[in-house]
Amino acid sequence: EAQVWRLLRHPHILEFIGIYKAGDHMYLVSPFIENGTLAEYIATHPNADRIRFLSETADALAYLHAMKIIHADVKASNVLISADLRALICDFGLAKWMPSITASQSKGAGTVRWQSPELWGDAPRCFASDVYAFGITIAEVLSGNVPFPELLVDWAVVRAVLEDDVRPRRVPTHSPTGESYQRIWNIAARCWRRDPTARPAMKQVFEAFGTTAASADQDVDEVHDATSSPSGTIEIIPPSLRSTPEATPLDLDPPKTEDTHWIGFTPAFGRQNGKFQPSKATNQAYGAFSDVKMCEVIYENGKREIVSCRSIVYDPRQIPLPKKTRQR
């Protein structure tokens, strides 16, 4: 996960601070996001700008696909909402570089209710799998419910999708403030098409959010093969549609397994090495069984920052909070 995440520079992808090692345990370190996930945020803020959050998520996914990276677990709980109300994609635990995926790695990724039907067979993961999951995420965000809430168990979802080609109901039709969702539902319907080759690429999906209502259907139907790797260009969206500065990728090739220079804090973000200092205010987990904890970092220049430390070890009850930083 860190090998993928450390290369990403985009305003709608959660910032990677670095990796911290304490004894036999390793932690992925990122900024603490107080607003929580997109799913949590819309539950407590019914008038939130859901369309903008979805557009920003599509922007980040288009960037990932241009970097030849499949996220493989797109859903609202893997999008965070920053203090300045930006959507930030996170959780790259299942993400893979397209050229490096083996046959055994490419099967059955993601969360069932968001998972594209071809992945329940022998089809490999591809960019179109992310596109499908994003379409389901649109339904999740607009409705405020998990996909297929009327189906109580996951196997019922699999059966309904595979046998009856069921998709989420297109409700509600309008936002709490009266804005029509018809154009966004049309985008979702094209994303969750059963045939992966008929789904638009994420670049076209993102651009459709910026078009006028009259042209949205035509634009998103300019299908580019979402099942294959995009071209080598880094240009993701035209300047007229770009809402935030484009991030510059470091490279397009996966790091070698022996590449360990990224242990410590990422200098590209202007941070110096620091030490972790658990305190009464920050020494807490997000949940009883969460593998994420809050910590305070004191950098060598004296600056302090509250960060999230997520253990790479599965069982959080066996993880001590970091005590001191690894020296380079």
Coordinates of C-alpha atoms in Angstrom, one line a residue:
E1 CA 0.0 0.0 0.0
A2 CA 2.7 2.5 0.9
Q3 CA 4.6 1.7 -2.3
V4 CA 1.6 3.0 -4.3
W5 CA 0.5 5.8 -1.9
R6 CA 3.9 7.4 -1.6
L7 CA 4.0 8.3 -5.3
L8 CA 0.7 10.1 -5.4
R9 CA 0.4 13.9 -5.5
H10 CA -3.1 15.1 -6.1
P11 CA -5.4 17.6 -4.2
H12 CA -8.1 15.0 -3.8
I13 CA -5.9 12.1 -2.6
L14 CA -5.1 11.9 1.1
E15 CA -1.6 13.1 1.7
F16 CA 1.0 10.5 2.6
I17 CA 3.4 11.8 5.3
G18 CA 5.6 8.7 5.7
I19 CA 6.1 5.4 7.3
Y20 CA 7.1 5.1 11.0
K21 CA 8.7 2.0 12.4
A22 CA 8.6 1.1 16.1
G23 CA 10.1 -2.2 17.0
D24 CA 8.5 -4.9 14.9
H25 CA 5.5 -2.7 14.0
M26 CA 5.1 -0.3 11.1
Y27 CA 2.6 2.5 10.7
L28 CA 1.3 4.5 7.8
V29 CA 1.2 8.1 8.8
S30 CA -1.2 10.7 7.2
P31 CA -2.8 13.9 8.4
F32 CA -5.6 13.5 10.9
I33 CA -8.9 14.2 9.1
E34 CA -11.4 15.4 11.7
N35 CA -14.5 15.3 9.5
G36 CA -14.2 11.6 8.9
T37 CA -15.4 9.7 5.8
L38 CA -17.7 10.9 3.1
A39 CA -20.3 8.4 4.3
E40 CA -20.1 9.8 7.8
Y41 CA -20.1 13.4 6.7
I42 CA -23.3 13.3 4.6
A43 CA -25.1 11.4 7.4
T44 CA -24.5 14.4 9.7
H45 CA -24.7 17.1 7.0
P46 CA -27.8 16.5 4.9
N47 CA -27.2 19.7 2.9
A48 CA -23.6 18.8 2.0
D49 CA -22.6 19.4 -1.6
R50 CA -22.7 15.8 -2.6
I51 CA -22.2 16.4 -6.3
R52 CA -19.0 18.4 -5.7
F53 CA -17.7 15.6 -3.5
L54 CA -18.5 13.0 -6.2
S55 CA -16.8 15.2 -8.8
E56 CA -13.7 15.5 -6.7
T57 CA -13.6 11.8 -6.2
A58 CA -13.9 11.2 -9.9
D59 CA -11.1 13.7 -10.5
A60 CA -8.8 11.7 -8.1
L61 CA -9.8 8.3 -9.7
A62 CA -9.0 9.7 -13.2
Y63 CA -5.6 10.7 -11.9
L64 CA -5.0 7.2 -10.4
H65 CA -5.9 5.6 -13.7
A66 CA -3.6 7.9 -15.6
M67 CA -0.9 6.7 -13.2
K68 CA -1.9 3.1 -14.2
I69 CA -3.2 2.4 -10.7
I70 CA -6.4 0.6 -10.0
H71 CA -7.8 1.5 -6.6
A72 CA -10.0 -1.6 -6.3
D73 CA -12.1 -0.6 -3.3
V74 CA -14.0 2.6 -4.3
K75 CA -16.7 3.5 -1.9
A76 CA -17.8 6.5 0.3
S77 CA -16.0 5.1 3.4
N78 CA -12.7 5.3 1.5
V79 CA -13.2 9.0 0.8
L80 CA -12.4 11.5 3.6
I81 CA -13.6 15.1 4.0
S82 CA -10.9 17.6 4.9
A83 CA -11.3 20.6 7.2
D84 CA -11.6 22.8 4.1
L85 CA -14.3 20.4 2.8
R86 CA -12.4 18.7 0.0
A87 CA -12.9 15.0 -0.9
L88 CA -9.8 12.9 -0.3
I89 CA -9.5 9.3 -1.6
C90 CA -7.7 7.1 0.9
D91 CA -7.0 3.4 1.6
F92 CA -4.7 2.0 -1.1
G93 CA -4.4 -1.4 0.5
L94 CA -5.9 -3.1 -2.6
A95 CA -4.5 -0.7 -5.1
K96 CA -2.2 -2.2 -7.8
W97 CA -0.2 -1.0 -10.8
M98 CA -1.9 -2.3 -13.9
P99 CA 1.3 -3.6 -15.5
S100 CA 2.4 -5.5 -12.3
I101 CA -0.9 -7.4 -11.6
T102 CA -0.6 -11.2 -11.9
A103 CA -3.5 -13.4 -12.7
S104 CA -3.9 -14.5 -9.1
Q105 CA -3.8 -10.9 -7.8
S106 CA -6.4 -9.7 -10.2
K107 CA -9.4 -11.6 -9.0
G108 CA -12.2 -10.7 -6.5
A109 CA -11.0 -7.4 -5.1
G110 CA -13.2 -4.8 -3.4
T111 CA -16.3 -4.8 -1.2
V112 CA -19.2 -6.9 -2.4
R113 CA -22.0 -4.3 -2.7
W114 CA -19.7 -2.1 -4.8
Q115 CA -18.0 -4.9 -6.7
S116 CA -18.5 -5.2 -10.5
P117 CA -20.2 -8.4 -11.6
E118 CA -17.3 -9.6 -13.8
L119 CA -15.1 -9.9 -10.7
W120 CA -17.3 -12.6 -9.3
G121 CA -16.3 -14.7 -12.3
D122 CA -12.9 -15.1 -13.8
A123 CA -12.4 -11.6 -15.1
P124 CA -9.3 -9.7 -14.0
R125 CA -9.4 -6.4 -12.2
C126 CA -9.3 -3.4 -14.6
F127 CA -10.0 0.3 -14.6
A128 CA -13.6 -0.5 -15.5
S129 CA -14.0 -2.2 -12.2
D130 CA -13.3 1.1 -10.5
V131 CA -15.7 2.8 -12.8
Y132 CA -18.5 0.4 -11.8
A133 CA -17.7 0.9 -8.1
F134 CA -17.8 4.7 -8.6
G135 CA -21.2 4.4 -10.2
I136 CA -22.4 2.5 -7.1
T137 CA -20.8 5.1 -4.9
I138 CA -22.8 7.8 -6.7
A139 CA -26.0 5.9 -5.5
E140 CA -24.6 5.6 -2.0
V141 CA -23.8 9.3 -1.7
L142 CA -27.0 10.6 -3.3
S143 CA -29.2 8.3 -1.2
G144 CA -27.2 8.4 2.0
N145 CA -27.6 4.6 2.3
V146 CA -25.4 1.6 1.6
P147 CA -26.0 0.2 -1.9
F148 CA -29.0 -2.2 -2.1
P149 CA -30.2 -1.4 1.5
E150 CA -33.3 -3.6 0.9
L151 CA -31.0 -6.7 0.5
L152 CA -29.8 -7.5 4.0
V153 CA -27.0 -10.0 3.2
D154 CA -24.2 -9.8 0.6
W155 CA -25.0 -13.1 -1.1
A156 CA -28.5 -11.6 -2.0
V157 CA -26.7 -8.7 -3.6
V158 CA -24.5 -11.0 -5.7
R159 CA -27.5 -13.0 -6.8
A160 CA -29.6 -9.9 -7.7
V161 CA -26.9 -8.3 -9.7
L162 CA -25.8 -11.5 -11.5
E163 CA -29.1 -13.1 -12.2
D164 CA -31.5 -10.2 -12.5
D165 CA -29.1 -7.4 -13.4
V166 CA -30.4 -5.3 -10.5
R167 CA -28.9 -1.9 -9.9
P168 CA -29.5 0.7 -7.1
R169 CA -32.8 2.6 -7.3
R170 CA -32.5 6.1 -8.6
V171 CA -33.8 7.8 -5.5
P172 CA -33.8 10.6 -4.4
T173 CA -34.4 12.6 -7.6
H174 CA -33.5 15.9 -6.0
S175 CA -31.1 17.2 -3.3
P176 CA -32.4 18.5 0.0
T177 CA -32.0 22.0 -1.5
G178 CA -34.0 21.2 -4.6
E179 CA -31.2 20.5 -7.1
S180 CA -32.1 17.8 -9.7
Y181 CA -30.0 14.6 -9.6
Q182 CA -31.2 13.4 -13.0
R183 CA -27.9 14.2 -14.7
I184 CA -25.8 12.5 -12.0
W185 CA -28.0 9.4 -12.0
N186 CA -27.5 9.2 -15.8
I187 CA -23.7 9.2 -15.2
A188 CA -24.1 6.5 -12.6
A189 CA -26.1 4.3 -15.0
R190 CA -23.3 4.5 -17.6
C191 CA -20.7 3.6 -15.0
W192 CA -22.5 0.5 -13.8
R193 CA -23.2 -1.1 -17.2
R194 CA -22.7 -4.8 -17.1
D195 CA -20.3 -4.9 -20.0
P196 CA -17.0 -3.5 -18.8
T197 CA -16.0 -2.3 -22.3
A198 CA -19.2 -0.2 -22.5
R199 CA -18.3 1.8 -19.4
P200 CA -16.7 5.2 -19.8
A201 CA -13.2 5.9 -18.6
M202 CA -12.9 7.9 -15.4
K203 CA -11.5 10.9 -17.3
Q204 CA -14.8 11.1 -19.2
V205 CA -16.8 10.5 -16.0
F206 CA -15.1 13.4 -14.3
E207 CA -15.5 15.7 -17.3
A208 CA -19.2 14.8 -17.4
F209 CA -19.6 16.4 -14.0
G210 CA -18.5 19.7 -15.5
T211 CA -20.7 19.7 -18.5
T212 CA -24.1 21.3 -19.0
A213 CA -27.1 19.2 -18.3
A214 CA -28.0 19.1 -22.0
S215 CA -24.7 17.6 -23.1
A216 CA -23.9 15.4 -20.1
D217 CA -25.3 12.2 -21.6
Q218 CA -23.5 12.6 -24.9
D219 CA -20.2 13.5 -23.3
V220 CA -20.0 10.5 -20.9
D221 CA -21.1 8.2 -23.7
E222 CA -17.9 9.0 -25.6
V223 CA -16.7 5.7 -24.4
H224 CA -12.9 5.1 -24.1
D225 CA -11.9 1.6 -23.3
A226 CA -11.9 1.6 -19.5
T227 CA -10.7 -2.0 -19.4
S228 CA -7.2 -1.2 -20.6
S229 CA -4.4 1.1 -19.5
P230 CA -4.8 4.7 -20.5
S231 CA -2.3 6.4 -22.7
G232 CA 1.1 7.5 -21.3
T233 CA 0.0 11.2 -21.1
I234 CA -0.2 12.8 -17.7
E235 CA -2.8 15.4 -18.8
I236 CA -5.9 14.2 -17.0
I237 CA -8.4 17.0 -17.5
P238 CA -8.5 20.1 -19.7
P239 CA -7.5 23.4 -18.0
S240 CA -11.1 24.7 -18.4
L241 CA -12.4 22.0 -16.2
R242 CA -9.5 21.7 -13.7
S243 CA -10.7 23.0 -10.4
T244 CA -7.4 22.5 -8.6
P245 CA -3.8 22.5 -9.6
E246 CA -2.7 19.3 -11.3
A247 CA -0.3 17.2 -9.2
T248 CA 2.9 16.0 -10.9
P249 CA 3.5 12.3 -10.6
L250 CA 7.0 11.1 -9.5
D251 CA 7.1 8.2 -11.9
L252 CA 4.9 5.6 -13.5
D253 CA 6.8 2.5 -12.5
P254 CA 6.3 0.4 -9.4
P255 CA 9.1 0.7 -6.8
K256 CA 11.3 -2.3 -6.4
T257 CA 10.9 -4.4 -3.3
E258 CA 14.3 -3.5 -2.0
D259 CA 13.5 0.3 -2.3
T260 CA 13.3 1.3 1.3
H261 CA 14.5 4.9 1.2
W262 CA 10.9 6.1 2.0
I263 CA 11.1 4.8 5.6
G264 CA 10.7 8.0 7.6
F265 CA 9.0 11.2 6.6
T266 CA 8.5 12.3 3.0
P267 CA 10.8 15.3 2.4
A268 CA 8.7 16.4 -0.6
F269 CA 6.0 17.7 1.8
G270 CA 8.5 20.0 3.6
R271 CA 8.4 18.0 6.9
Q272 CA 11.5 17.1 8.8
N273 CA 12.0 14.0 10.9
G274 CA 10.1 14.1 14.1
K275 CA 9.2 12.1 17.1
F276 CA 5.8 10.8 18.1
Q277 CA 4.5 11.9 21.5
P278 CA 1.3 10.2 22.6
S279 CA -0.7 12.4 24.9
K280 CA -3.9 12.1 26.9
A281 CA -5.7 14.2 24.2
T282 CA -4.4 12.2 21.2
N283 CA -3.8 8.7 22.6
Q284 CA -7.0 7.2 21.4
A285 CA -8.2 4.9 18.7
Y286 CA -11.0 5.8 16.2
G287 CA -13.0 2.8 17.4
A288 CA -12.7 -0.2 19.7
F289 CA -11.2 -2.4 17.1
S290 CA -9.8 0.2 14.8
D291 CA -6.2 -0.1 13.6
V292 CA -6.0 3.7 13.3
K293 CA -4.8 5.9 16.2
M294 CA -4.2 9.6 16.7
C295 CA -0.8 10.8 17.6
E296 CA 1.0 14.1 17.9
V297 CA 4.3 14.5 16.0
I298 CA 6.9 17.0 17.1
Y299 CA 9.2 17.8 14.2
E300 CA 12.8 18.8 14.5
N301 CA 11.9 22.4 13.7
G302 CA 9.6 22.5 16.7
K303 CA 6.3 22.3 14.7
R304 CA 3.6 20.0 16.0
E305 CA 1.0 18.1 14.0
I306 CA -1.8 15.7 14.9
V307 CA -1.6 12.7 12.6
S308 CA -3.3 9.4 12.0
C309 CA -1.1 6.3 12.5
R310 CA -2.5 3.2 10.9
S311 CA -0.8 0.0 11.7
I312 CA 0.2 -2.4 9.0
V313 CA -0.2 -5.2 11.6
Y314 CA -3.8 -6.5 11.5
D315 CA -4.6 -6.8 15.3
P316 CA -4.6 -3.3 16.8
R317 CA -4.7 -4.7 20.4
Q318 CA -1.1 -5.8 19.9
I319 CA 0.2 -2.5 18.6
P320 CA 1.9 0.0 21.0
L321 CA 1.9 3.6 20.1
P322 CA 5.1 4.8 18.5
K323 CA 7.7 6.0 20.9
K324 CA 10.5 7.4 18.8
T325 CA 11.2 8.1 15.2
R326 CA 13.4 6.0 13.0
Q327 CA 16.7 7.8 12.2
R328 CA 17.8 7.9 8.6

